[in-house]
Coordinates of C-alpha atoms in Angstrom, one line a residue:
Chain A
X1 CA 113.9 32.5 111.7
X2 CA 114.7 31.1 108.2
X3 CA 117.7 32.3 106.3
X4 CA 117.3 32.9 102.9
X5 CA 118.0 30.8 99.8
X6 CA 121.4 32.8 98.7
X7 CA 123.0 33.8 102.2
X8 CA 126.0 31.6 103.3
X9 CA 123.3 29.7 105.9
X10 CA 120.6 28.6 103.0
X11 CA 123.1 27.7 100.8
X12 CA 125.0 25.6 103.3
X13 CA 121.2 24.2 104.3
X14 CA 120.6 23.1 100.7
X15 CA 124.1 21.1 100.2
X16 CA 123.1 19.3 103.3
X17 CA 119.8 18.4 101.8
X18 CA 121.5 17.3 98.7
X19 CA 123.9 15.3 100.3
X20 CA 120.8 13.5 102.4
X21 CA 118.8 13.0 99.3
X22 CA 122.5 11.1 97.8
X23 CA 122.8 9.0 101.1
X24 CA 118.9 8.4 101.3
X25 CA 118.5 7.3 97.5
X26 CA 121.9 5.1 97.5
X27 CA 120.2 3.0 100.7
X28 CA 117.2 2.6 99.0
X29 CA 118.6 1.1 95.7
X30 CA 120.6 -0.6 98.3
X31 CA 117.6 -2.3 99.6
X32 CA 115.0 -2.2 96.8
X33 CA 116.5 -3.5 94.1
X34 CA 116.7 -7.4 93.0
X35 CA 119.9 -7.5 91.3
X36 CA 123.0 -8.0 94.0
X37 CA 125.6 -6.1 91.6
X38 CA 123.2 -2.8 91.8
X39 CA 122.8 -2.8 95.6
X40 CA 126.2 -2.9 95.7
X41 CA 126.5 0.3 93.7
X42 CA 123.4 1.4 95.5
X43 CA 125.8 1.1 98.8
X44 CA 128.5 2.8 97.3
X45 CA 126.0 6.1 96.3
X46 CA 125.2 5.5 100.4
X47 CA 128.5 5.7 101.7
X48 CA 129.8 8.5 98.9
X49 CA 126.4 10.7 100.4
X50 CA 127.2 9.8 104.1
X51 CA 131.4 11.1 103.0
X52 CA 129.9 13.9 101.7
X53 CA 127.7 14.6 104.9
X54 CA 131.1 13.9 107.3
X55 CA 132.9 16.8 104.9
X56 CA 129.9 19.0 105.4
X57 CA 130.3 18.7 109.5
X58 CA 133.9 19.7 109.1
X59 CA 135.7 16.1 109.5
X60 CA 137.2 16.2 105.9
X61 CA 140.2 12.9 107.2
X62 CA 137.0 11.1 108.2
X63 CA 135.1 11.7 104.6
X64 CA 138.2 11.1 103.0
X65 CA 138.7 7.7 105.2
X66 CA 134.7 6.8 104.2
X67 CA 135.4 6.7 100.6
X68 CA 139.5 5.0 100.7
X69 CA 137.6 2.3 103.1
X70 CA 134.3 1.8 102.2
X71 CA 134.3 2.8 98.7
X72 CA 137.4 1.5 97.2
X73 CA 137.6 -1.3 99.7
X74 CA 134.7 -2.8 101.1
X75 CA 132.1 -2.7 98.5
X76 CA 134.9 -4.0 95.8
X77 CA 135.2 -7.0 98.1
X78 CA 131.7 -7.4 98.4
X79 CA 131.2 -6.7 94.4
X80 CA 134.4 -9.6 94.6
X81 CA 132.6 -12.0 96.4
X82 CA 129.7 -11.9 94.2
X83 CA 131.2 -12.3 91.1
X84 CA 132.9 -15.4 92.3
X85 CA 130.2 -16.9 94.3
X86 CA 127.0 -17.2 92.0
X87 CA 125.8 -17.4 88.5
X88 CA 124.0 -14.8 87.1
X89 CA 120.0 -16.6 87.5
X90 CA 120.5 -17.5 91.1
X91 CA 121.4 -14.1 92.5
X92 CA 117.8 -12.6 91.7
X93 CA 117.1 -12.2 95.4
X94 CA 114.0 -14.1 96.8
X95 CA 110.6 -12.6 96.7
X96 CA 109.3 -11.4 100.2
X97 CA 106.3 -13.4 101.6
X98 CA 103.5 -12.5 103.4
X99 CA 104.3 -11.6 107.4
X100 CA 108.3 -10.6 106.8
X101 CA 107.4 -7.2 105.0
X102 CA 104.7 -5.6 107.6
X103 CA 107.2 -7.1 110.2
X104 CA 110.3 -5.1 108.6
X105 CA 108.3 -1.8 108.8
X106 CA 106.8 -2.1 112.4
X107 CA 110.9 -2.9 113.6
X108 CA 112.2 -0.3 111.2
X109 CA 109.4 2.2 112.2
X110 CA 110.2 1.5 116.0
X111 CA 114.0 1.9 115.3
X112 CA 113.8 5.4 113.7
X113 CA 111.3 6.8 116.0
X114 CA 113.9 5.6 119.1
X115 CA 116.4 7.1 117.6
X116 CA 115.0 10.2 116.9
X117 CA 113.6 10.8 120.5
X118 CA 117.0 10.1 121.9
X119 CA 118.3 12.7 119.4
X120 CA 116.0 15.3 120.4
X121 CA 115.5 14.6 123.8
X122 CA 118.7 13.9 124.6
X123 CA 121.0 15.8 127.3
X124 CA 124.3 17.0 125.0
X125 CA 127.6 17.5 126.7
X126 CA 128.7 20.4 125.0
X127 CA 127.4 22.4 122.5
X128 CA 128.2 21.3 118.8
X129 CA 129.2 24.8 118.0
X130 CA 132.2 24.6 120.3
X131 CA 133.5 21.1 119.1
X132 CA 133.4 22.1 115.1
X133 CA 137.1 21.5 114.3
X134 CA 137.2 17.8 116.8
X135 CA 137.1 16.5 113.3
X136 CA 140.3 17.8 111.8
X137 CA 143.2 15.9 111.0
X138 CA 145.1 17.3 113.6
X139 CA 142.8 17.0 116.5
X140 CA 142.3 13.0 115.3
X141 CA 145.2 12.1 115.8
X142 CA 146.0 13.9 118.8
X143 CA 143.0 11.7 120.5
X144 CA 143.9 8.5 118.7
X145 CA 146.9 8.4 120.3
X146 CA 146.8 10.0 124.0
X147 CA 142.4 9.2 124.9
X148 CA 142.0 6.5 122.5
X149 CA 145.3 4.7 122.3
X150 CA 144.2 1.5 124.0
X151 CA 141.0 1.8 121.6
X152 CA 143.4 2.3 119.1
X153 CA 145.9 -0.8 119.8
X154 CA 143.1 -2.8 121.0
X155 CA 141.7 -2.3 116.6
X156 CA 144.9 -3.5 115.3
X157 CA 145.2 -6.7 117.6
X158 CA 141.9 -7.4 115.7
X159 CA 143.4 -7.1 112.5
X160 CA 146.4 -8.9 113.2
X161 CA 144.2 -12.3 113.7
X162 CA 142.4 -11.3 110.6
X163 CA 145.6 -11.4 109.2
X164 CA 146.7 -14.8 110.4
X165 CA 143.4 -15.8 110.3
X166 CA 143.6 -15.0 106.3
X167 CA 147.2 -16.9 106.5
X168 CA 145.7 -20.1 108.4
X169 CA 143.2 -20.9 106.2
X170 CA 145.3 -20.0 103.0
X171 CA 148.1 -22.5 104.4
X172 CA 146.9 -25.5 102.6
X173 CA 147.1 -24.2 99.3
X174 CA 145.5 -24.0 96.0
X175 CA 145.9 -28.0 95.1
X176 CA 145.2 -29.3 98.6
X177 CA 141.7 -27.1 99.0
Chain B
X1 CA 133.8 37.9 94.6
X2 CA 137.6 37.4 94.0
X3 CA 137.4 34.1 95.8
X4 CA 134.4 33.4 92.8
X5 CA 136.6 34.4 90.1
X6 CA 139.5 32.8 91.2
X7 CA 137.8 29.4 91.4
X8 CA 135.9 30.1 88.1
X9 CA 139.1 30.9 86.3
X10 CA 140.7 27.5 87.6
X11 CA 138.2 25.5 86.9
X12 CA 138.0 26.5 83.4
X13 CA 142.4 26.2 83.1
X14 CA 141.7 22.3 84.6
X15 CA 139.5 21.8 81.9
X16 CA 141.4 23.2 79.2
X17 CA 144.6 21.8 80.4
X18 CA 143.1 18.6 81.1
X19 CA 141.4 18.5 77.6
X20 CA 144.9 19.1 75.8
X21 CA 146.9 16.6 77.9
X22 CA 144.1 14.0 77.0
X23 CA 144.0 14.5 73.6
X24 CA 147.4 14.8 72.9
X25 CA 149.3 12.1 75.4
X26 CA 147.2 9.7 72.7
X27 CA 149.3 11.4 69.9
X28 CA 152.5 11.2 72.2
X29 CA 151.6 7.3 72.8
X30 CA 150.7 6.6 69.2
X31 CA 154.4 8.7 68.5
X32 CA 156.0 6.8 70.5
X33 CA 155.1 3.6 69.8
X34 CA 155.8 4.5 66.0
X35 CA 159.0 5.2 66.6
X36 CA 159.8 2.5 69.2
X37 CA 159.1 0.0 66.6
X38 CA 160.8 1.2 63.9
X39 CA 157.4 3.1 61.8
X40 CA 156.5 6.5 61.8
X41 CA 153.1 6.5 63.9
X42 CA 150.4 9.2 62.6
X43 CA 151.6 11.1 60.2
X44 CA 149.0 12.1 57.9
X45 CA 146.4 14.2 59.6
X46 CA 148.1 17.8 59.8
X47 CA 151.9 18.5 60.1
X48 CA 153.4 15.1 62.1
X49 CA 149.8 13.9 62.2
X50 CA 149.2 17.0 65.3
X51 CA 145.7 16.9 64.3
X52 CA 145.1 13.2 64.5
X53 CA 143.3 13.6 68.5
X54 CA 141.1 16.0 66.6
X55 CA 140.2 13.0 64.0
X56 CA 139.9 10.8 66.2
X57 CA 137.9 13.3 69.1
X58 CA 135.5 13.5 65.8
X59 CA 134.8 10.0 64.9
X60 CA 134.3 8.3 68.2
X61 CA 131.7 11.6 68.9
X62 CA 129.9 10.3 65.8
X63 CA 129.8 7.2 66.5
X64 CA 126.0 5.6 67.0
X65 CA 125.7 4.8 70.7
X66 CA 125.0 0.6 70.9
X67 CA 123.5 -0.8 73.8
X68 CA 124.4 -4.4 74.1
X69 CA 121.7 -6.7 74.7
X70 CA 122.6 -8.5 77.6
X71 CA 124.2 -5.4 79.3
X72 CA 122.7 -3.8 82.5
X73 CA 121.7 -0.7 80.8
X74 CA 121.5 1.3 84.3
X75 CA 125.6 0.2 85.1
X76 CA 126.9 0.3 81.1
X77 CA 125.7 4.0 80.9
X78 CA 127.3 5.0 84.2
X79 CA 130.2 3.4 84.1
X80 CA 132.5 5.6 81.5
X81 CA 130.8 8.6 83.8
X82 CA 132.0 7.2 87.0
X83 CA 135.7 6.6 86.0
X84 CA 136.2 9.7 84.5
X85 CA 134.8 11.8 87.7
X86 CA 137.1 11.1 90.2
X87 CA 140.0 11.4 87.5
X88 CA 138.5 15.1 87.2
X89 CA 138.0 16.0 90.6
X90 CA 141.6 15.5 91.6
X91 CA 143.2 17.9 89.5
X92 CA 141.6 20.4 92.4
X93 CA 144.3 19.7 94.2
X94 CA 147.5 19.3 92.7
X95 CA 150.1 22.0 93.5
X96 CA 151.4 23.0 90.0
X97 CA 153.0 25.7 91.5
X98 CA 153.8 27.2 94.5
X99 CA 150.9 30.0 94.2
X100 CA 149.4 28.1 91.2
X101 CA 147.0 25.5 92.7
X102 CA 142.9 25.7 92.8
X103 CA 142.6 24.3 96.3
X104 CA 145.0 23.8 98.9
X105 CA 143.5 20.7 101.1
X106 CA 146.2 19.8 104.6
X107 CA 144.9 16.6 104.0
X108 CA 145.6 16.6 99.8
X109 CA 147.5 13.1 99.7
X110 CA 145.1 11.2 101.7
X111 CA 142.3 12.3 99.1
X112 CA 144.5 11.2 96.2
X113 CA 144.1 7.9 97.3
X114 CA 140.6 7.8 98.3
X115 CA 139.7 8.9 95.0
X116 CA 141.7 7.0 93.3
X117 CA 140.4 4.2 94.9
X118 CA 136.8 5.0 93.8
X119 CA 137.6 3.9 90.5
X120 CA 138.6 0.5 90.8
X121 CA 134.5 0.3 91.7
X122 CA 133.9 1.7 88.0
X123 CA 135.9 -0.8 86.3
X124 CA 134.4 -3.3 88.0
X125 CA 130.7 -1.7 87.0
X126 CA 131.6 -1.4 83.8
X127 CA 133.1 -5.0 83.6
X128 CA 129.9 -5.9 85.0
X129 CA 127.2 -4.2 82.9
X130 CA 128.5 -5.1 79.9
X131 CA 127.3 -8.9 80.2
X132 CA 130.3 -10.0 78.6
X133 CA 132.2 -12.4 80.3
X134 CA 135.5 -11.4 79.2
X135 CA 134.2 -7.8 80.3
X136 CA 133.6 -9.6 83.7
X137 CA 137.3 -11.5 84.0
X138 CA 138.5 -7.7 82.6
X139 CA 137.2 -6.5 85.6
X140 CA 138.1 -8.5 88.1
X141 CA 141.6 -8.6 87.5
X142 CA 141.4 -4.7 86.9
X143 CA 140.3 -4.6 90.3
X144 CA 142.4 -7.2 92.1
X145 CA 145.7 -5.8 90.3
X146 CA 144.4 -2.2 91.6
X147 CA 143.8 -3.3 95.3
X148 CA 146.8 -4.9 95.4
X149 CA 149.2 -2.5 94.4
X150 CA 147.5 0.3 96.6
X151 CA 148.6 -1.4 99.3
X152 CA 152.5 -0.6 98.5
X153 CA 151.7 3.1 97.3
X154 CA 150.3 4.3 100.6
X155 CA 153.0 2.3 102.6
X156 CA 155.6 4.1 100.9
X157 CA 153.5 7.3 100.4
X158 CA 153.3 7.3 104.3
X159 CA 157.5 7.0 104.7
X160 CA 156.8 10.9 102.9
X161 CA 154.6 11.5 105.6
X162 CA 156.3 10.9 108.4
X163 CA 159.7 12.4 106.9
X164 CA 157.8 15.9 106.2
X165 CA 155.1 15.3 109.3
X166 CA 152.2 17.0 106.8
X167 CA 149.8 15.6 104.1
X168 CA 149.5 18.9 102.7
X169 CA 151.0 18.6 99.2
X170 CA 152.0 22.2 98.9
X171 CA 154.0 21.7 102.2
X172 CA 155.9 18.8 101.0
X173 CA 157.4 20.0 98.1
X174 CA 158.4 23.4 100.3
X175 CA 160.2 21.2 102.6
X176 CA 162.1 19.3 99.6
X177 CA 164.9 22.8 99.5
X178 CA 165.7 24.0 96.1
X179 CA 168.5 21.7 95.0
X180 CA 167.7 18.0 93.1
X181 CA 170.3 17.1 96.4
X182 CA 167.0 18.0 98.4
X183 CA 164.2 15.9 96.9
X184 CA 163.3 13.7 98.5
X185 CA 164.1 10.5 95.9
X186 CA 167.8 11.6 97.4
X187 CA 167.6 12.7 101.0
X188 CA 169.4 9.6 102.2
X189 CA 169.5 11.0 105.7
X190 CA 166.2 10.9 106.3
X191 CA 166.4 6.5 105.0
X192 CA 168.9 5.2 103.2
X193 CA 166.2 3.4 100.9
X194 CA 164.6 6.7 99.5
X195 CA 165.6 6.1 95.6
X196 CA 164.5 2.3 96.0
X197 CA 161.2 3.9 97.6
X198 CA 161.3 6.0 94.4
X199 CA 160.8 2.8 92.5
X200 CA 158.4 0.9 94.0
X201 CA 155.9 4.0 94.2
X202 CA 157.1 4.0 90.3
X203 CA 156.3 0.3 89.9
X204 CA 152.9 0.9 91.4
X205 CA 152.0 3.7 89.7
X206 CA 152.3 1.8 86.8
X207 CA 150.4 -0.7 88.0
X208 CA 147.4 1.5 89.7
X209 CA 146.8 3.0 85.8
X210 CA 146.7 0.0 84.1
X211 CA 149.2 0.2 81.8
X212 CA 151.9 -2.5 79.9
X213 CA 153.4 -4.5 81.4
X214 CA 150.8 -4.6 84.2
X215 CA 147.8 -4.0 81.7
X216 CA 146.3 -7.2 82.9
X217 CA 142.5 -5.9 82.7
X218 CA 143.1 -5.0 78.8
X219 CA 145.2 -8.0 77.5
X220 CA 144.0 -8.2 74.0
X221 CA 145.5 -11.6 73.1
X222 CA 143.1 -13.1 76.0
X223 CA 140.4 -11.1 76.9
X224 CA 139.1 -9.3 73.1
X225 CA 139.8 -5.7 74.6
X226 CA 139.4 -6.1 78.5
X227 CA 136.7 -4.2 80.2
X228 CA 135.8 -1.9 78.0
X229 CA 135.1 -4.4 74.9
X230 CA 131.3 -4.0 75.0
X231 CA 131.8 0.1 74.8
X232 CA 131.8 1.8 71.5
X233 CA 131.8 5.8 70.7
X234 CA 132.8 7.9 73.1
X235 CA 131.7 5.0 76.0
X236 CA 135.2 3.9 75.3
X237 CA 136.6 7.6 74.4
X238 CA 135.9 7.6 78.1
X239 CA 138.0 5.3 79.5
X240 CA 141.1 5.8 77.0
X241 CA 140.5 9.5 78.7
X242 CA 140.5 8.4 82.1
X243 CA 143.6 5.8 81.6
X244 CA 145.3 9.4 80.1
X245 CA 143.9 12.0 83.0
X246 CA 145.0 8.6 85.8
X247 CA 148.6 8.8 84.3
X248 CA 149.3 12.2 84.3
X249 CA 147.6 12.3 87.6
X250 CA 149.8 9.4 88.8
X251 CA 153.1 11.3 87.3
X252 CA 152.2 14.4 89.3
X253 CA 151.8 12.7 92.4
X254 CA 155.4 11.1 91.9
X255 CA 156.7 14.4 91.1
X256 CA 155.2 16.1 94.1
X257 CA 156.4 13.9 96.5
X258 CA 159.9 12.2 95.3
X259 CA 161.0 15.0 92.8
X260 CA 160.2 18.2 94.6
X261 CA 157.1 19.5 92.0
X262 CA 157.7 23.1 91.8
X263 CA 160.9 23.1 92.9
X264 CA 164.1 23.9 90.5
X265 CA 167.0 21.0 90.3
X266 CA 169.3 23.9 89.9
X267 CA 168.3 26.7 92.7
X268 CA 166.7 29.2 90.0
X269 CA 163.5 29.8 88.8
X270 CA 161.4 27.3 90.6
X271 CA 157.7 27.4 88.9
X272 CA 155.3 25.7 87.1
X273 CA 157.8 25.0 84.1
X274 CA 159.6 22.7 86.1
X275 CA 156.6 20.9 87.5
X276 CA 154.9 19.8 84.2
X277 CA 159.2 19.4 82.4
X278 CA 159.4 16.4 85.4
X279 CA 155.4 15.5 85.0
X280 CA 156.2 15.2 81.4
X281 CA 159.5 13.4 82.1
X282 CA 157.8 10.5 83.8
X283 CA 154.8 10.7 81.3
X284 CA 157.3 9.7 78.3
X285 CA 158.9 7.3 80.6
X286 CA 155.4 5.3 81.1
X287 CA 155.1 5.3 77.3
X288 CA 158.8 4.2 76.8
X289 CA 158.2 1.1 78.9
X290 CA 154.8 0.2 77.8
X291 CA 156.4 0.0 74.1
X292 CA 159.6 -1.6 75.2
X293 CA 158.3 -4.6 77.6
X294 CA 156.0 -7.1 77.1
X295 CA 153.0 -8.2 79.2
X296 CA 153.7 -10.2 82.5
X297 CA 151.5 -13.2 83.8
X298 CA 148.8 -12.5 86.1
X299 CA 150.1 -14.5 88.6
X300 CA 153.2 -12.7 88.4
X301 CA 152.0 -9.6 88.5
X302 CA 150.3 -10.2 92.1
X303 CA 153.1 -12.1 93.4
X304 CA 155.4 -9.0 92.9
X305 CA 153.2 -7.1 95.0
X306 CA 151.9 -9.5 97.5
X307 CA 155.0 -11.2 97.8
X308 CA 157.8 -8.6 97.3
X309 CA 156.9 -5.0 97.4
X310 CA 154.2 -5.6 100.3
X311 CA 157.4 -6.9 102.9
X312 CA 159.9 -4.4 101.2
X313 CA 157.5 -1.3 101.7
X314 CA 156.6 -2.8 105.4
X315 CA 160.4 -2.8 106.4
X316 CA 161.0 0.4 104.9
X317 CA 159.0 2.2 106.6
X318 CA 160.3 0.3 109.8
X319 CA 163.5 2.2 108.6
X320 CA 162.5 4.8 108.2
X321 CA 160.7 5.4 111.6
X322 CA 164.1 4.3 112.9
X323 CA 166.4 6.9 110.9
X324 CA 164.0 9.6 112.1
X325 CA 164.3 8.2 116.1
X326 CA 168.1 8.1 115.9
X327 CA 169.1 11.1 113.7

């Protein structure tokens, strides 16, 4: 059965399609292009489409958390540690030789059809219908901090020796380095 | 239908209101800047020069587009774009009055920041596809100044969280009560440290739009005009837009979670009016200080975050958590 274009279901099917189409174009400028700057951007399209995709599935904390985190923080640090790392010239990125390319599609190839058989044939708990709203605000935290809580505590003890990590190797200061 | 109609109609008053604040907070700025330093600002287009953004709306429109050779054509073009957007999009959902907002989001605050946060990456595109290295160094700074002070804002934008146990913006101005006693820049019962809270989300603010003295991306005596040197016409309209629609963006957000948005100081007639008389407030206080002190060092400026609002916002919330356990 295929709703039609204008009902609630066809509409809905054709913002999901859009939103693909923005995840699946931002990983391929991601990937194809030769200039480090635009794959960067090209990831920030990615993760903007894959937010977009999160709000679409009803977890509108966890789209909001893609773009605060990934957006506005990782891909400015890795736009950050391009700027300061090479000139201009040597960033073109290397020219793919020979066995590396038909290599990259037989692994990639493999990957997606694995996952796709897992995702249809697949035994699923529970119906998706019935968990719609696990990804509200409400019901995130709630598991955060009575299932996941040692999950939870267990994240930030790995950010506390990034932190001192961070503080260690910024110890000796800027004249010693 | 309604639900159409409704969302039509506000989308069309965002525009329009979002039009006029941009055009004229440049008259306001150019104003007060006059007057601050002892001239008269615009004065000759129209009665007190009212139809100067007009002018001005006209002549950068006119303006022949320039590409700059060594830009990256792709990035320069979507830069101006990308800053703008977000900017846009947030008006959707700010609570201008208690029945008077587009979109009512229980997680409103949380998306402030994560689209706020999107354009740091536009600065740093455009600062990049300009192929101008003091576009680049623009950028950079733009970016680091922005990360930096984030950091702060949602540590002290979380102490408003916990007091009021909701993100919903609309819910924490009902739970500031009717009286200026009940904002929440004065509910010392909740932590003693609310007004100085107050100030560093102020001091941030300030710093998150890029304005004097934190205006470190756009420091004309070092860096020609900051990022936005390469963009002529409306390229740089743009951003002068965006640095307008990010302040009185930043000014609502202070006003909806220290000064009680909506809510009247004096117990009648809360509304809209009072919303954008408190916007506007903080709006003419950004402008007062960008004319009245000069620019700090970079160094400076991230030391005063990483080094003094970073601990201070860190205990404070600390505080807070404990005024909340023990009253």
């Amino acid at each position: 059965m295929n709703p039609s274009l204008f009902s609630p279901e066809g509409l809905a099917g054709v913002i999901f399609l859009i939103l693909i189409c923005v995840t699946m174009i931002g990983a391929i400028i991601a990937t194809c292009t030769t200039r480090l700057i635009r794959s960067v951007s090209g990831l920030a399209v990615c993760f903007v489409g894959v937010a977009g995709l999160y709000y679409f599935l009803n977890s509108p904390f966890v789209a909001m958390m893609e773009l605060l985190i990934y957006v506005g923080a990782v891909c400015v640090t890795i736009a950050f540690a391009i700027m300061l790392a090479e000139p201009d010239e040597a960033k073109q990125a290397r020219k793919i030789t020979g066995l590396s390319g038909g290599l990259a599609a037989i692994c990639g190839g493999f990957f997606a059809y694995a996952l796709a058989y897992a995702a249809v044939n697949g035994k699923w708990m529970t119906p998706a219908v019935k968990r719609v709203n696990d990804g509200s605000l409400k019901e995130i935290g709630l598991s955060l901090l009575t299932r996941y809580s040692m999950v939870f505590e267990l994240v930030s003890i790995v950010l506390l020796i990034a932190i001192v990590g961070a503080l260690v190797l910024a110890q000796s200061g800027r004249d010693k380095a | 239908m309604n639900e159409l109609i409704r969302l039509l109609s506000y989308m069309i008053g965002i525009a329009a209101f979002l039009g006029l604040n941009l055009a004229y907070l440049g008259w306001v700025e150019r104003k007060g800047a006059g007057h601050f330093q002892r001239r008269t600002g615009p004065k000759e287009v129209g009665p007190y020069g009212l139809l100067q953004p007009l002018a001005d709306g006209l002549k950068l429109m006119s303006k022949q587009l320039i590409i700059p050779a060594n830009a990256d054509k792709a990035l320069y073009m979507c830069a101006p774009i990308l800053i703008m957007v977000p900017a846009v999009l947030l008006f959707v959902a700010i609570p201008f009055g208690e029945h008077l907002v587009p979109r009512e989001f229980n997680f409103g605050l949380i998306m402030m920041f994560a689209f706020a946060s999107v354009g740091g990456l536009s600065i740093l595109i455009g600062g990049w596809g300009s192929g101008n290295k003091y576009s680049l160094i623009a950028g950079a700074r733009a970016v680091s100044q922005n990360v930096a002070y984030e950091i702060p804002m949602l540590l002290t934008a979380i102490n408003i969280v916990m007091i009021t146990g909701s993100m919903d913006l609309n819910e924490i101005i009902r739970q500031q009560g009717s009286y200026f006693w009940n904002w929440n820049i004065f509910r010392l019962d909740k932590s003693v440290l609310m007004p100085v809270s107050f100030l560093v989300f102020f001091i941030c603010s300030l710093a998150e739009t890029n304005r004097t003295p934190f205006d470190m991306g756009e420091c004309e005596g070092e860096l020609v005009a900051g990022y936005h040197t390469e963009y002529g016409g409306m390229g740089f309209g743009l951003f002068m837009m965006a640095e307008y629609a990010n302040l009185v963006i930043g000014c609502s957000l202070t006003t909806i979670l220290f000064l009680g948005g909506w809510q009247s100081p004096i117990g009648i007639w809360p509304g809209p009016h009072w919303f954008l008389l408190k916007m506007y407030f903080l709006v003419w206080c950004f402008v007062w200080i960008r004319w009245t002190y000069p620019r700090t060092t970079f160094w400076g400026l991230l030391n005063l975050s990483w080094k003094y609002l970073i601990p201070f916002s860190l205990v404070n919330l600390l505080l807070t958590a404990l005024f909340i356990k023990v009253f």
